[in-house]
Tab-separated table of C-alpha atoms in Angstrom:
chain	number	residue	atom	x	y	z
U	13	SER	CA	126.926	106.367	89.595
U	14	GLY	CA	125.004	105.580	86.470
U	15	PRO	CA	121.467	105.064	85.189
U	16	MET	CA	119.235	103.655	87.935
U	17	ALA	CA	122.208	103.667	90.321
U	18	CYS	CA	120.000	104.419	93.305
U	19	GLY	CA	117.780	101.403	92.605
U	20	LEU	CA	114.526	103.267	93.183
U	21	PRO	CA	111.468	102.747	90.941
U	22	ARG	CA	111.368	104.780	87.756
U	23	ARG	CA	108.122	106.526	88.618
U	24	MET	CA	107.856	108.059	92.072
U	25	ALA	CA	107.176	111.368	93.746
U	26	ALA	CA	109.312	114.479	93.970
U	27	VAL	CA	112.550	113.119	92.563
U	28	LEU	CA	115.803	115.004	92.141
U	29	CYS	CA	118.610	114.020	89.783
U	30	VAL	CA	122.063	115.545	89.609
U	31	CYS	CA	124.733	115.547	86.924
U	32	ALA	CA	128.283	116.374	87.981
U	33	ALA	CA	129.375	117.441	84.510
U	34	VAL	CA	127.865	118.045	81.103
U	35	GLY	CA	127.710	114.770	79.182
U	36	ALA	CA	128.225	112.642	82.289
U	37	LEU	CA	125.773	110.023	83.475
U	38	TRP	CA	122.943	111.208	85.684
U	39	ARG	CA	122.622	109.776	89.148
U	40	GLY	CA	119.599	110.057	91.404
U	41	ALA	CA	119.915	112.140	94.515
U	42	LEU	CA	116.551	110.552	95.198
U	43	GLY	CA	115.625	109.102	91.829
U	44	HIS	CA	116.659	108.233	88.295
U	45	PRO	CA	118.096	109.499	85.023
U	46	PRO	CA	116.027	112.504	83.948
U	47	ASP	CA	112.935	111.921	81.875
U	48	ASP	CA	109.639	113.830	81.797
U	49	THR	CA	111.188	116.734	83.674
U	50	VAL	CA	109.329	119.974	84.231
U	51	MET	CA	111.810	122.364	85.842
U	52	ASN	CA	115.592	122.426	86.031
U	53	PHE	CA	118.162	124.676	87.601
U	54	ALA	CA	121.967	124.731	87.782
U	55	THR	CA	124.642	125.299	90.380
U	56	GLN	CA	128.154	125.018	89.068
U	57	PRO	CA	129.489	122.464	88.580
U	58	ARG	CA	126.252	120.516	88.871
U	59	ILE	CA	122.924	120.606	87.065
U	60	TRP	CA	119.792	119.587	88.956
U	61	LEU	CA	116.432	118.497	87.577
U	62	SER	CA	113.271	117.982	89.577
U	63	LEU	CA	110.853	115.292	88.429
U	64	ASN	CA	107.185	115.135	89.165
U	65	HIS	CA	105.731	111.648	88.851
U	66	THR	CA	103.790	110.029	91.671
U	67	ASN	CA	102.950	106.343	91.951
U	68	PRO	CA	101.900	105.086	95.427
U	69	ALA	CA	102.425	101.493	94.287
U	70	HIS	CA	106.148	102.140	94.163
U	71	SER	CA	106.687	102.875	97.838
U	72	SER	CA	109.464	101.359	99.924
U	73	ALA	CA	111.329	102.131	103.140
U	74	GLN	CA	114.066	103.755	101.100
U	75	VAL	CA	111.658	105.921	99.125
U	76	LEU	CA	109.690	106.993	102.191
U	77	ALA	CA	112.840	107.861	104.114
U	78	ALA	CA	114.023	109.975	101.204
U	79	LEU	CA	110.698	111.756	100.833
U	80	GLU	CA	110.814	112.906	104.459
U	81	ARG	CA	113.674	115.218	103.484
U	82	ILE	CA	112.201	116.764	100.329
U	83	PRO	CA	109.134	118.852	99.438
U	84	PRO	CA	105.777	117.292	98.517
U	85	PRO	CA	105.361	116.165	94.888
U	86	ARG	CA	104.657	119.008	92.472
U	87	ALA	CA	104.866	120.118	88.851
U	88	PHE	CA	105.238	123.494	87.115
U	89	HIS	CA	106.896	125.058	90.170
U	90	GLY	CA	109.416	127.893	90.233
U	91	SER	CA	113.055	127.046	90.940
U	92	ALA	CA	116.242	129.056	91.245
U	93	VAL	CA	119.689	129.213	92.792
U	94	PHE	CA	119.979	132.009	95.377
U	95	LYS	CA	122.587	132.677	98.087
U	96	GLN	CA	124.283	129.318	97.452
U	97	ARG	CA	121.040	127.411	97.954
U	98	LEU	CA	118.486	125.693	95.718
U	99	TRP	CA	115.005	127.182	96.080
U	100	ILE	CA	111.566	126.051	94.906
U	101	ALA	CA	108.251	127.854	95.300
U	102	GLY	CA	104.659	126.889	94.571
U	103	GLY	CA	103.592	124.431	91.893
U	104	LYS	CA	100.723	122.127	90.959
U	105	THR	CA	100.014	119.072	93.098
U	106	SER	CA	97.160	116.762	94.065
U	107	ARG	CA	94.029	118.340	95.479
U	108	HIS	CA	94.514	119.124	99.167
U	109	SER	CA	93.009	121.087	102.058
U	110	ARG	CA	94.445	124.579	102.605
U	111	TYR	CA	94.839	126.719	105.724
U	112	ASP	CA	91.316	128.142	105.219
U	113	THR	CA	89.714	124.665	104.776
U	114	THR	CA	89.198	125.219	101.024
U	115	PHE	CA	90.610	122.716	98.537
U	116	SER	CA	93.160	123.438	95.819
U	117	ASP	CA	95.686	121.758	93.544
U	118	ARG	CA	98.002	124.801	93.741
U	119	LEU	CA	100.803	125.329	96.263
U	120	GLY	CA	101.989	128.509	97.954
U	121	ASP	CA	104.969	127.181	99.891
U	122	VAL	CA	108.718	127.897	99.737
U	123	TRP	CA	111.564	125.390	100.268
U	124	TYR	CA	115.361	125.557	100.128
U	125	SER	CA	118.301	123.145	100.209
U	126	ASP	CA	122.037	123.466	100.687
U	127	ASN	CA	122.836	120.182	98.947
U	128	GLY	CA	119.807	119.103	96.893
U	129	ASP	CA	119.203	116.147	99.206
U	130	GLU	CA	117.889	117.530	102.491
U	131	TRP	CA	115.292	120.314	102.219
U	132	THR	CA	113.836	122.842	104.656
U	133	GLN	CA	110.470	124.545	104.330
U	134	VAL	CA	110.450	128.254	105.103
U	135	GLY	CA	108.360	128.145	108.262
U	136	ARG	CA	107.735	131.832	108.838
U	137	LEU	CA	106.720	133.491	105.582
U	138	ARG	CA	106.103	137.220	105.940
U	139	GLY	CA	105.251	140.177	103.714
U	140	ASP	CA	102.387	141.925	101.948
U	141	PHE	CA	99.571	139.523	102.818
U	142	GLN	CA	96.947	142.242	102.403
U	143	VAL	CA	97.509	142.212	98.633
U	144	GLN	CA	96.409	138.618	97.955
U	145	GLU	CA	96.511	135.935	100.687
U	146	ALA	CA	95.246	138.116	103.555
U	147	GLY	CA	93.843	135.136	105.435
U	148	ALA	CA	97.151	133.265	105.439
U	149	ARG	CA	98.998	135.713	107.689
U	150	GLN	CA	98.940	133.317	110.651
U	151	SER	CA	99.533	130.104	108.711
U	152	TRP	CA	103.296	130.864	108.532
U	153	THR	CA	103.972	128.355	105.746
U	154	THR	CA	101.689	129.944	103.120
U	155	ALA	CA	103.174	132.794	101.084
U	156	PRO	CA	101.520	136.231	100.682
U	157	TRP	CA	101.181	135.612	96.937
U	158	TRP	CA	98.293	133.507	95.689
U	159	ALA	CA	99.136	129.816	95.409
U	160	ARG	CA	100.068	129.143	91.786
U	161	PHE	CA	101.835	127.060	89.164
U	162	GLY	CA	103.512	127.833	85.845
U	163	HIS	CA	105.233	130.909	87.299
U	164	SER	CA	108.884	131.910	87.195
U	165	LEU	CA	111.414	132.308	90.018
U	166	THR	CA	114.591	134.225	89.177
U	167	SER	CA	117.575	135.460	91.197
U	168	VAL	CA	118.636	139.030	90.398
U	169	ASP	CA	121.859	140.948	91.034
U	170	VAL	CA	120.369	144.394	91.642
U	171	ASP	CA	123.581	146.354	92.272
U	172	LEU	CA	125.671	144.404	89.720
U	173	ASP	CA	128.338	143.450	92.263
U	174	GLY	CA	128.371	139.793	91.209
U	175	GLU	CA	126.164	138.605	94.092
U	176	ASP	CA	122.440	137.965	93.713
U	177	ASP	CA	120.406	140.275	95.949
U	178	ILE	CA	116.787	139.177	95.502
U	179	LEU	CA	114.516	136.423	94.235
U	180	VAL	CA	111.731	137.544	91.890
U	181	LEU	CA	108.516	135.543	91.440
U	182	SER	CA	106.092	136.465	88.673
U	183	GLY	CA	103.182	135.254	86.560
U	184	GLY	CA	101.691	131.786	86.546
U	185	PHE	CA	98.166	130.456	87.055
U	186	ALA	CA	96.465	131.380	90.351
U	187	PRO	CA	94.169	129.984	88.938
U	188	ASP	CA	93.870	132.633	86.187
U	189	PRO	CA	97.012	133.848	84.361
U	190	MET	CA	98.758	136.502	86.452
U	191	ASN	CA	100.863	139.596	85.776
U	192	ASP	CA	102.020	140.306	89.331
U	193	ILE	CA	105.621	140.541	90.515
U	194	TRP	CA	106.899	139.620	93.993
U	195	TRP	CA	110.400	139.814	95.458
U	196	THR	CA	112.305	138.675	98.531
U	197	ALA	CA	115.811	139.320	99.826
U	198	ASP	CA	115.898	136.367	102.207
U	199	GLY	CA	113.350	133.843	100.912
U	200	GLY	CA	110.936	134.536	103.755
U	201	ASP	CA	109.895	138.191	103.622
U	202	CYS	CA	107.890	138.620	100.384
U	203	GLY	CA	107.193	142.075	99.014
U	204	PHE	CA	104.627	142.947	96.342
U	205	CYS	CA	106.113	144.881	93.438
U	206	ARG	CA	103.307	145.502	90.990
U	207	SER	CA	100.401	144.157	88.968
U	208	THR	CA	99.358	146.545	86.242
U	209	SER	CA	97.076	146.416	83.231
U	210	ASP	CA	99.896	147.400	80.856
U	211	VAL	CA	101.684	144.101	81.500
U	212	CYS	CA	100.185	141.024	79.826
U	213	THR	CA	99.186	138.121	82.036
U	214	HIS	CA	101.435	135.076	81.750
U	215	GLY	CA	100.970	131.399	82.505
U	216	MET	CA	103.616	128.715	81.982
U	217	GLN	CA	106.202	131.457	81.640
U	218	CYS	CA	109.963	131.546	82.078
U	219	THR	CA	112.468	134.314	82.778
U	220	GLN	CA	116.203	134.625	82.171
U	221	ARG	CA	118.928	136.863	83.544
U	222	TRP	CA	120.999	138.862	81.081
């Protein structure tokens, strides 16, 4: 319970750190005190940060065992707290083969966690595939929205009853800056909201509830 308490190398892939209280020492759920972070999200009374460094030279049995329970390394992904779970979607990663045999450094996947340690990939993504990723309908793990990074992911309380009703994903690079808006009520069924010329395209954007 302090800097480097987990004993893992400073630079590794897909690390999560958690702080139990503001001003307290950070401990690694799978990593180290936060540095070079890209995205962060909070669940009271904890604040989580996801780190993005990858260094194959720093592999060990402990690291590999941990990585089996978390998403692949990524940067500039969307993250949010929704229905008492941590969610991440998309992001930028190393160049890889996609469902259609093309290559990309962008991700179109969705993951969630109840505790920030063990993660589950949404294995049956559904929705308006005809709008963008029409060919991914049978891949199950690829979202209907174009794979992207630098987008935002925000939970929204639509009926103002104190409980978040939907997750909203918007903007980012796919690979060009986007102005589309997507929503889901369960993390798996993704509906297209709009993409209009009167809304500026946005890359590396952020959103905030108010």
